[in-house]
Amino acid sequence: ARRARDARLRLSTPLPGVSPSRGLGSAMSALAFPAAAPSHARGVARGNRVARGNPASVVTTSTRARASASPVAAATTLADEVRPDFPILEQDLPDSGKRLVYLDSAASSQKPRAVIDAHGDYYRNDNANVHRGVHYLSGKATDAYEAARVKVADFVNAKSDREIVFTRNASEAINLVAYTWGVANLKPGDEVVVSVLEHHSNLVPWQLVCAQTGATLRHVGLRPDQSGIDLDELEVVLKEGKVKLIATAHVSNVLGCELDVARVAEMRAKHAPGAKILLDACQSVPHMPVDVRSLEVDWIVASGHKMCGPTGIGFLWGSEEVLESMPPWMGGGEMIQDVFMDRSTYAPPPARFEAGTPAIGEAIALGAACDYLTAIGMDRVHAYENELGGYLHDALKSVDGVTVYGPGLNSPRASLAAFNVENLHANDVCTLLDQAGVATRSGHHCTQPLHRYLDVNATARASAYIYNTPNEVDVLVEALRDTIGFFKDINGA
């Protein structure tokens, strides 16, 4: 059943260099979508690899075969277990009365009660500045803040908590590396290589620093099947002997493809042994086990708000040797050893890079997020999301007129899918999905160069996390089919 009511058409300005989309350009009416069906219990997904298409199934091989139908009710899924920890999901949208289906976790995850409570408990019980006082509250705050650093270090298997630098977010962490190591080490003739799929946060800082230092910024493209960056092309660039830094994403926030880090590290060792590797791990650390000791990279960055933590906090991991070699970035309190009127000496890492009063409550809450995910088990998180992501991909691909970007069925992919509907703008699609209670994201997702590469102005993106269910994917697809049908009706198709 459909009933029309007024809605505003929201269209993005086309990206320069991309042909305009063929979306509608006039006002539209909204649909009344059917209510979400009751959630089904569908079996716990455990182990390293699960038979895709049914998150209740368990296998231990690398098989990625999937059934095409929605999973049948069985036991309880990981999502069924954790959803009570996320009270924000238990709400209906005020305009439509539809139950919220949150599929925008690649932009920011929801927060469990334990994280919210840890943040509030700090301000209720322990609030004081850290590292600067001998009184009781300052000691409690300092202990909690530094305990959070240990939790983050353990979460990524760092050798020491001294390898963890708290930052406001991953963008600041990349800028920290760019304006310390980059400015100190890059010079004319050197090259920084990135890929066409990078988030702007891992592109713009290198543009600025290369312009400042005279180094050259290069990029590599994608494999023909969109299953990741073209590592053969990267190897050709490395063989030229000019690369001083490789900066790229561990998992793409649009394509969902996973980088073969081992091969990149192997090529670096063979062709550019003096080069450094920075890994943007914002879309990997929340979703899979990440072991910095085995990655053979020099830095990783991540954001707290994508891994059940609060906004305003992220971290940089760097090996102790590399961090020690980096000069200070911001000056101020905390980052000094001794200060004289004409000079200063600086604290060792990580304090050297944490000038001023830090985001204490946010860091403590990030530590609580690490505790929460660790208690679930990152192997289990990855296994469940592997299944759910496969089901999401297949479900969207089954809709006529829908193009899903990224790797196909036989390649690893994250639990997200960027897609477009033929002749419709992504903003139009996501607007009507929102009226059905389904929260997705439209736009370029901070990857304008990638969208130009794909020759599209924008994409819609659905991204799942531990609290999402296969039933919610079904709700998304049903709402998408109704959206497409609505536009066909008003277009006279």
Short mmCIF file of C-alpha atoms in Angstrom, two decimals, residues 37-492:
data_model
loop_
_atom_site.label_atom_id
_atom_site.label_comp_id
_atom_site.label_asym_id
_atom_site.label_seq_id
_atom_site.Cartn_x
_atom_site.Cartn_y
_atom_site.Cartn_z
CA ALA A 37 8.71 -8.07 10.22
CA PRO A 38 9.52 -9.48 13.66
CA SER A 39 13.17 -10.20 14.19
CA HIS A 40 14.19 -13.83 13.69
CA ALA A 41 16.68 -15.74 15.80
CA ARG A 42 19.29 -17.18 13.48
CA GLY A 43 22.07 -19.06 15.16
CA VAL A 44 25.39 -17.87 16.44
CA ALA A 45 28.17 -17.46 13.88
CA ARG A 46 31.46 -18.66 15.26
CA GLY A 47 34.83 -19.65 13.86
CA ASN A 48 37.10 -18.08 11.26
CA ARG A 49 34.84 -18.64 8.28
CA VAL A 50 31.12 -19.32 8.07
CA ALA A 51 28.96 -20.52 5.20
CA ARG A 52 27.79 -17.22 3.76
CA GLY A 53 24.11 -16.50 3.37
CA ASN A 54 23.22 -18.03 6.73
CA PRO A 55 24.81 -16.42 9.78
CA ALA A 56 23.70 -19.42 11.83
CA SER A 57 25.89 -21.82 9.87
CA VAL A 58 29.39 -22.76 10.95
CA VAL A 59 32.23 -24.12 8.82
CA THR A 60 35.97 -23.93 9.28
CA THR A 61 37.05 -23.80 5.63
CA SER A 62 37.51 -20.77 3.37
CA THR A 63 34.34 -21.57 1.43
CA ARG A 64 32.28 -18.47 0.65
CA ALA A 65 29.24 -20.21 -0.83
CA ARG A 66 25.94 -18.62 0.11
CA ALA A 67 22.30 -19.53 -0.03
CA SER A 68 20.10 -17.03 -1.80
CA ALA A 69 17.20 -17.10 0.64
CA SER A 70 16.92 -15.32 3.96
CA PRO A 71 18.21 -17.46 6.85
CA VAL A 72 15.60 -19.47 8.67
CA ALA A 73 15.06 -18.96 12.38
CA ALA A 74 17.34 -21.18 14.42
CA ALA A 75 19.01 -20.19 17.68
CA THR A 76 20.18 -16.67 18.52
CA THR A 77 22.60 -14.61 16.47
CA LEU A 78 25.34 -12.41 17.82
CA ALA A 79 23.09 -9.46 17.05
CA ASP A 80 20.28 -10.90 19.12
CA GLU A 81 22.68 -11.25 22.03
CA VAL A 82 24.10 -7.73 21.93
CA ARG A 83 21.11 -5.63 20.85
CA PRO A 84 19.88 -5.11 24.43
CA ASP A 85 23.19 -3.30 25.04
CA PHE A 86 22.25 -0.66 22.45
CA PRO A 87 19.10 1.10 23.67
CA ILE A 88 19.15 3.61 20.82
CA LEU A 89 18.08 0.86 18.43
CA GLU A 90 14.84 0.28 20.32
CA GLN A 91 13.00 3.26 18.94
CA ASP A 92 10.45 4.08 16.27
CA LEU A 93 10.76 7.04 13.93
CA PRO A 94 8.33 9.79 14.99
CA ASP A 95 7.00 10.64 11.51
CA SER A 96 6.44 7.16 10.13
CA GLY A 97 6.25 5.01 13.23
CA LYS A 98 8.70 2.60 11.62
CA ARG A 99 11.23 0.78 13.80
CA LEU A 100 14.72 2.17 13.28
CA VAL A 101 17.02 0.02 11.15
CA TYR A 102 20.48 1.52 11.54
CA LEU A 103 22.73 0.64 8.59
CA ASP A 104 25.22 3.49 8.79
CA SER A 105 27.90 2.07 11.08
CA ALA A 106 30.73 2.68 8.61
CA ALA A 107 30.13 6.37 9.32
CA SER A 108 29.73 5.91 13.08
CA SER A 109 28.75 2.94 15.20
CA GLN A 110 26.24 2.98 18.00
CA LYS A 111 27.49 2.79 21.61
CA PRO A 112 26.71 0.06 24.12
CA ARG A 113 25.56 0.87 27.64
CA ALA A 114 28.96 -0.09 29.06
CA VAL A 115 30.68 2.62 27.04
CA ILE A 116 28.05 5.24 27.83
CA ASP A 117 28.29 4.36 31.51
CA ALA A 118 32.10 4.49 31.53
CA HIS A 119 32.00 7.98 30.05
CA GLY A 120 29.41 9.16 32.54
CA ASP A 121 31.09 7.48 35.50
CA TYR A 122 34.30 9.41 34.86
CA TYR A 123 32.50 12.75 35.05
CA ARG A 124 30.34 11.69 37.99
CA ASN A 125 33.09 10.13 40.09
CA ASP A 126 36.64 10.74 38.85
CA ASN A 127 36.71 14.08 37.04
CA ALA A 128 40.11 15.78 37.37
CA ASN A 129 43.04 16.65 35.13
CA VAL A 130 45.56 13.89 34.53
CA HIS A 131 49.32 13.73 35.15
CA ARG A 132 49.29 17.02 37.03
CA GLY A 133 48.17 16.45 40.56
CA VAL A 134 48.99 14.51 43.69
CA HIS A 135 45.45 14.61 45.02
CA TYR A 136 43.07 11.66 45.10
CA LEU A 137 40.87 12.52 42.13
CA SER A 138 43.81 13.35 39.89
CA GLY A 139 45.33 10.00 40.72
CA LYS A 140 42.10 8.17 39.92
CA ALA A 141 41.69 10.02 36.61
CA THR A 142 45.30 9.39 35.62
CA ASP A 143 45.05 5.71 36.46
CA ALA A 144 41.85 5.33 34.41
CA TYR A 145 43.26 7.29 31.46
CA GLU A 146 46.48 5.27 31.30
CA ALA A 147 44.56 2.03 31.84
CA ALA A 148 42.60 2.90 28.70
CA ARG A 149 45.87 3.21 26.80
CA VAL A 150 46.83 -0.30 27.94
CA LYS A 151 43.44 -1.61 26.79
CA VAL A 152 43.88 -0.12 23.31
CA ALA A 153 47.41 -1.52 23.13
CA ASP A 154 46.16 -4.98 24.08
CA PHE A 155 43.31 -4.71 21.58
CA VAL A 156 45.72 -4.36 18.64
CA ASN A 157 48.44 -6.51 20.27
CA ALA A 158 50.99 -3.71 20.55
CA LYS A 159 54.25 -4.55 22.31
CA SER A 160 53.74 -1.72 24.77
CA ASP A 161 51.17 0.88 25.67
CA ARG A 162 53.93 3.42 24.89
CA GLU A 163 53.16 2.68 21.23
CA ILE A 164 49.64 4.13 21.53
CA VAL A 165 49.11 7.87 20.99
CA PHE A 166 45.64 9.22 21.72
CA THR A 167 44.34 11.67 19.11
CA ARG A 168 41.02 13.36 18.43
CA ASN A 169 40.33 10.99 15.53
CA ALA A 170 42.05 9.11 12.73
CA SER A 171 42.34 12.27 10.64
CA GLU A 172 44.43 13.90 13.34
CA ALA A 173 46.53 10.75 13.67
CA ILE A 174 47.39 10.84 9.96
CA ASN A 175 48.15 14.55 10.13
CA LEU A 176 50.40 13.89 13.13
CA VAL A 177 52.50 11.48 11.05
CA ALA A 178 52.44 13.78 8.04
CA TYR A 179 53.64 16.87 9.89
CA THR A 180 56.22 15.11 12.04
CA TRP A 181 57.78 12.24 10.14
CA GLY A 182 56.69 13.57 6.75
CA VAL A 183 58.02 17.10 7.08
CA ALA A 184 61.23 15.86 8.69
CA ASN A 185 61.98 13.13 6.14
CA LEU A 186 60.42 13.93 2.75
CA LYS A 187 62.32 16.02 0.21
CA PRO A 188 62.30 16.74 -3.54
CA GLY A 189 62.70 13.53 -5.50
CA ASP A 190 60.94 11.41 -2.86
CA GLU A 191 57.55 9.89 -3.54
CA VAL A 192 54.48 9.17 -1.42
CA VAL A 193 52.15 6.62 -2.97
CA VAL A 194 48.46 6.30 -2.14
CA SER A 195 45.56 4.67 -3.97
CA VAL A 196 42.49 5.98 -5.74
CA LEU A 197 40.20 4.54 -3.05
CA GLU A 198 41.58 6.54 -0.12
CA HIS A 199 39.41 8.48 2.30
CA HIS A 200 40.16 12.19 2.02
CA SER A 201 41.79 11.98 5.46
CA ASN A 202 44.51 9.79 3.97
CA LEU A 203 44.94 11.91 0.86
CA VAL A 204 44.67 15.63 1.64
CA PRO A 205 47.40 15.63 4.38
CA TRP A 206 49.84 14.07 1.92
CA GLN A 207 48.90 16.61 -0.75
CA LEU A 208 49.71 19.40 1.70
CA VAL A 209 52.94 17.89 2.98
CA CYS A 210 54.20 16.99 -0.49
CA ALA A 211 53.56 20.57 -1.59
CA GLN A 212 55.49 21.80 1.45
CA THR A 213 58.45 19.43 1.11
CA GLY A 214 58.72 19.15 -2.67
CA ALA A 215 58.01 15.41 -2.63
CA THR A 216 55.80 13.87 -5.30
CA LEU A 217 52.41 12.32 -4.55
CA ARG A 218 51.51 9.35 -6.75
CA HIS A 219 48.54 7.04 -6.79
CA VAL A 220 47.63 3.60 -8.06
CA GLY A 221 44.28 2.45 -9.40
CA LEU A 222 42.04 -0.54 -8.83
CA ARG A 223 42.02 -4.06 -10.14
CA PRO A 224 39.48 -4.51 -12.96
CA ASP A 225 37.08 -6.43 -10.70
CA GLN A 226 37.15 -3.68 -8.02
CA SER A 227 38.47 -6.23 -5.53
CA GLY A 228 41.14 -3.85 -4.25
CA ILE A 229 43.98 -1.64 -5.30
CA ASP A 230 46.16 -2.81 -8.18
CA LEU A 231 49.13 -4.26 -6.34
CA ASP A 232 50.91 -5.05 -9.60
CA GLU A 233 50.81 -1.36 -10.41
CA LEU A 234 52.06 -0.57 -6.92
CA GLU A 235 54.96 -2.94 -7.41
CA VAL A 236 55.94 -1.17 -10.63
CA VAL A 237 56.00 2.15 -8.74
CA LEU A 238 58.06 0.67 -5.90
CA LYS A 239 60.62 -0.75 -8.33
CA GLU A 240 61.47 2.79 -9.45
CA GLY A 241 63.18 3.28 -6.08
CA LYS A 242 61.76 6.68 -5.13
CA VAL A 243 58.95 5.75 -2.73
CA LYS A 244 59.46 6.78 0.89
CA LEU A 245 55.90 6.14 2.12
CA ILE A 246 52.97 3.89 1.21
CA ALA A 247 49.74 5.20 2.77
CA THR A 248 46.58 3.24 2.10
CA ALA A 249 43.40 1.82 3.61
CA HIS A 250 43.26 -1.60 5.23
CA VAL A 251 39.58 -1.88 4.25
CA SER A 252 37.83 0.50 1.85
CA ASN A 253 34.91 2.44 3.30
CA VAL A 254 33.14 2.31 -0.09
CA LEU A 255 34.17 -0.87 -1.89
CA GLY A 256 34.55 -2.97 1.25
CA CYS A 257 37.65 -4.65 -0.17
CA GLU A 258 40.46 -5.76 2.13
CA LEU A 259 44.10 -4.96 1.42
CA ASP A 260 46.59 -7.81 1.14
CA VAL A 261 48.89 -6.21 3.72
CA ALA A 262 51.32 -9.12 3.69
CA ARG A 263 51.98 -8.67 -0.02
CA VAL A 264 52.45 -4.91 0.34
CA ALA A 265 54.94 -5.48 3.16
CA GLU A 266 56.75 -8.10 1.08
CA MET A 267 57.01 -5.74 -1.91
CA ARG A 268 58.24 -2.95 0.34
CA ALA A 269 60.96 -5.20 1.77
CA LYS A 270 62.02 -6.31 -1.71
CA HIS A 271 61.88 -3.06 -3.69
CA ALA A 272 61.84 -0.16 -1.18
CA PRO A 273 63.29 -1.37 2.13
CA GLY A 274 63.68 2.16 3.46
CA ALA A 275 60.03 3.11 2.84
CA LYS A 276 57.41 3.34 5.58
CA ILE A 277 53.85 2.00 5.52
CA LEU A 278 50.87 3.77 7.09
CA LEU A 279 47.61 1.82 7.28
CA ASP A 280 44.24 3.53 7.60
CA ALA A 281 42.55 0.93 9.80
CA CYS A 282 39.29 2.75 10.53
CA GLN A 283 37.22 0.10 8.76
CA SER A 284 39.23 -2.90 9.96
CA VAL A 285 39.96 -2.41 13.67
CA PRO A 286 36.23 -2.40 14.62
CA HIS A 287 35.41 -5.46 12.54
CA MET A 288 38.25 -7.99 12.57
CA PRO A 289 41.26 -9.01 14.64
CA VAL A 290 44.12 -6.59 13.94
CA ASP A 291 47.55 -7.60 15.18
CA VAL A 292 50.08 -4.83 14.64
CA ARG A 293 52.98 -7.15 15.39
CA SER A 294 52.15 -9.35 12.41
CA LEU A 295 51.17 -6.62 9.94
CA GLU A 296 54.75 -5.43 9.33
CA VAL A 297 53.68 -1.81 8.95
CA ASP A 298 54.97 1.31 10.71
CA TRP A 299 51.74 3.04 11.72
CA ILE A 300 48.04 2.33 11.88
CA VAL A 301 45.30 4.82 12.68
CA ALA A 302 41.75 4.24 13.91
CA SER A 303 38.75 6.20 15.19
CA GLY A 304 36.97 5.39 18.44
CA HIS A 305 33.49 6.30 17.22
CA LYS A 306 33.51 3.54 14.59
CA MET A 307 34.34 0.82 17.17
CA CYS A 308 31.59 1.38 19.76
CA GLY A 309 33.54 4.22 21.37
CA PRO A 310 32.70 7.91 21.67
CA THR A 311 33.42 10.68 19.20
CA GLY A 312 36.41 12.93 19.75
CA ILE A 313 38.91 10.14 20.35
CA GLY A 314 41.08 8.01 18.10
CA PHE A 315 44.55 6.60 18.21
CA LEU A 316 47.81 6.23 16.36
CA TRP A 317 49.84 3.09 16.78
CA GLY A 318 53.49 3.30 15.81
CA SER A 319 56.45 1.14 16.60
CA GLU A 320 58.51 2.52 19.47
CA GLU A 321 61.49 3.01 17.17
CA VAL A 322 59.51 5.02 14.64
CA LEU A 323 57.69 7.13 17.25
CA GLU A 324 60.97 7.92 18.98
CA SER A 325 62.38 9.22 15.69
CA MET A 326 59.50 11.67 15.17
CA PRO A 327 59.77 15.30 16.33
CA PRO A 328 56.98 17.02 18.27
CA TRP A 329 54.00 18.37 16.39
CA MET A 330 51.97 20.56 18.75
CA GLY A 331 53.67 22.43 21.57
CA GLY A 332 52.25 22.99 25.04
CA GLY A 333 51.81 21.32 28.36
CA GLU A 334 52.32 17.59 28.88
CA MET A 335 54.60 17.10 25.87
CA ILE A 336 57.68 18.69 27.45
CA GLN A 337 60.54 17.48 29.62
CA ASP A 338 62.15 20.82 30.59
CA VAL A 339 61.27 24.32 29.44
CA PHE A 340 63.63 27.32 29.45
CA MET A 341 63.07 30.77 28.07
CA ASP A 342 65.04 30.03 24.92
CA ARG A 343 64.56 26.29 24.40
CA SER A 344 62.72 23.17 25.51
CA THR A 345 63.35 19.48 25.70
CA TYR A 346 60.57 17.02 25.00
CA ALA A 347 58.98 14.05 26.66
CA PRO A 348 59.33 10.59 25.13
CA PRO A 349 56.42 9.14 23.18
CA PRO A 350 53.51 8.99 23.55
CA ALA A 351 53.42 12.12 25.76
CA ARG A 352 55.49 13.99 23.14
CA PHE A 353 52.45 13.93 20.85
CA GLU A 354 49.70 14.65 23.40
CA ALA A 355 50.02 18.36 24.09
CA GLY A 356 47.53 19.91 26.49
CA THR A 357 44.69 18.39 28.46
CA PRO A 358 43.54 15.27 26.61
CA ALA A 359 40.04 13.93 26.03
CA ILE A 360 40.13 12.01 29.29
CA GLY A 361 36.55 10.79 29.50
CA GLU A 362 36.56 9.84 25.83
CA ALA A 363 39.78 7.84 26.18
CA ILE A 364 38.35 5.99 29.19
CA ALA A 365 35.19 5.22 27.22
CA LEU A 366 37.31 3.99 24.29
CA GLY A 367 39.00 1.62 26.71
CA ALA A 368 35.55 0.38 27.71
CA ALA A 369 34.72 -0.16 24.03
CA CYS A 370 37.85 -2.30 23.69
CA ASP A 371 36.74 -4.30 26.73
CA TYR A 372 33.29 -4.75 25.21
CA LEU A 373 34.54 -6.00 21.84
CA THR A 374 37.21 -8.16 23.46
CA ALA A 375 34.57 -9.87 25.60
CA ILE A 376 32.64 -10.76 22.43
CA GLY A 377 35.80 -11.84 20.63
CA MET A 378 37.01 -10.22 17.42
CA ASP A 379 37.16 -13.60 15.65
CA ARG A 380 33.48 -13.99 16.39
CA VAL A 381 32.73 -10.42 15.30
CA HIS A 382 34.52 -11.00 12.01
CA ALA A 383 32.82 -14.34 11.37
CA TYR A 384 29.36 -12.91 11.98
CA GLU A 385 29.96 -9.83 9.87
CA ASN A 386 31.47 -11.93 7.10
CA GLU A 387 28.16 -13.75 6.84
CA LEU A 388 25.98 -10.71 7.24
CA GLY A 389 28.03 -8.75 4.71
CA GLY A 390 27.68 -11.55 2.20
CA TYR A 391 23.95 -11.72 2.74
CA LEU A 392 23.70 -7.92 2.33
CA HIS A 393 25.70 -8.03 -0.91
CA ASP A 394 23.60 -10.85 -2.38
CA ALA A 395 20.31 -9.29 -1.32
CA LEU A 396 21.12 -5.97 -2.99
CA LYS A 397 22.42 -7.69 -6.11
CA SER A 398 19.08 -9.49 -6.42
CA VAL A 399 17.21 -6.20 -6.95
CA ASP A 400 16.69 -5.27 -10.60
CA GLY A 401 18.48 -2.09 -11.62
CA VAL A 402 20.87 -2.08 -8.65
CA THR A 403 24.64 -1.92 -9.12
CA VAL A 404 26.77 -2.94 -6.13
CA TYR A 405 30.35 -1.72 -6.13
CA GLY A 406 33.36 -3.59 -4.85
CA PRO A 407 34.58 -7.18 -4.98
CA GLY A 408 32.38 -10.04 -6.05
CA LEU A 409 31.34 -13.21 -4.31
CA ASN A 410 34.72 -14.90 -4.13
CA SER A 411 36.76 -12.12 -2.55
CA PRO A 412 36.84 -10.96 1.08
CA ARG A 413 34.63 -7.93 1.67
CA ALA A 414 33.46 -5.95 4.67
CA SER A 415 29.90 -5.86 5.97
CA LEU A 416 29.05 -2.84 3.87
CA ALA A 417 27.79 -2.29 0.35
CA ALA A 418 27.85 0.87 -1.75
CA PHE A 419 25.27 0.77 -4.51
CA ASN A 420 23.29 2.77 -7.03
CA VAL A 421 19.90 2.35 -8.63
CA GLU A 422 19.67 2.88 -12.37
CA ASN A 423 18.42 6.41 -13.24
CA LEU A 424 18.04 7.43 -9.58
CA HIS A 425 20.26 9.67 -7.48
CA ALA A 426 21.60 8.11 -4.28
CA ASN A 427 20.19 10.97 -2.20
CA ASP A 428 16.69 10.30 -3.51
CA VAL A 429 17.03 6.62 -2.70
CA CYS A 430 18.33 7.19 0.83
CA THR A 431 15.66 9.82 1.53
CA LEU A 432 12.88 7.35 0.87
CA LEU A 433 14.70 4.56 2.71
CA ASP A 434 14.83 6.87 5.72
CA GLN A 435 11.06 7.30 5.55
CA ALA A 436 10.85 3.52 5.77
CA GLY A 437 12.93 3.64 8.95
CA VAL A 438 16.16 2.49 7.27
CA ALA A 439 19.20 4.67 7.98
CA THR A 440 21.75 4.52 5.16
CA ARG A 441 24.21 7.10 3.83
CA SER A 442 24.41 8.82 0.45
CA GLY A 443 27.09 10.94 -1.15
CA HIS A 444 30.75 10.45 -1.95
CA HIS A 445 31.66 9.17 1.55
CA CYS A 446 34.80 11.36 1.62
CA THR A 447 36.12 9.57 -1.47
CA GLN A 448 35.57 11.96 -4.36
CA PRO A 449 38.52 10.63 -6.42
CA LEU A 450 37.15 7.08 -6.13
CA HIS A 451 33.71 8.18 -7.30
CA ARG A 452 35.28 9.95 -10.28
CA TYR A 453 37.20 6.78 -11.01
CA LEU A 454 33.89 4.86 -10.97
CA ASP A 455 32.26 7.67 -13.03
CA VAL A 456 29.44 8.22 -10.56
CA ASN A 457 28.49 11.34 -8.61
CA ALA A 458 27.43 9.53 -5.49
CA THR A 459 26.53 6.15 -4.05
CA ALA A 460 24.15 4.89 -1.41
CA ARG A 461 25.83 2.84 1.29
CA ALA A 462 24.42 0.33 3.75
CA SER A 463 26.87 -0.72 6.44
CA ALA A 464 26.21 -3.29 9.14
CA TYR A 465 27.76 -4.05 12.50
CA ILE A 466 27.44 -6.56 15.32
CA TYR A 467 23.92 -5.41 16.26
CA ASN A 468 22.38 -5.80 12.79
CA THR A 469 20.35 -8.85 11.76
CA PRO A 470 19.55 -10.57 8.46
CA ASN A 471 15.96 -9.51 9.02
CA GLU A 472 17.06 -5.87 8.89
CA VAL A 473 18.70 -6.55 5.53
CA ASP A 474 15.34 -7.92 4.38
CA VAL A 475 13.66 -4.70 5.54
CA LEU A 476 16.22 -2.66 3.60
CA VAL A 477 15.66 -4.64 0.40
CA GLU A 478 11.88 -4.49 0.70
CA ALA A 479 12.04 -0.71 1.21
CA LEU A 480 14.43 -0.42 -1.75
CA ARG A 481 12.06 -2.34 -4.01
CA ASP A 482 9.20 -0.08 -2.94
CA THR A 483 11.37 2.99 -3.57
CA ILE A 484 12.18 1.83 -7.09
CA GLY A 485 8.52 1.04 -7.73
CA PHE A 486 7.49 4.48 -6.49
CA PHE A 487 9.82 6.27 -8.87
CA LYS A 488 8.65 4.10 -11.75
CA ASP A 489 5.07 5.06 -10.97
CA ILE A 490 5.66 8.80 -10.88
CA ASN A 491 7.88 8.55 -13.97
CA GLY A 492 5.18 6.69 -15.84
#
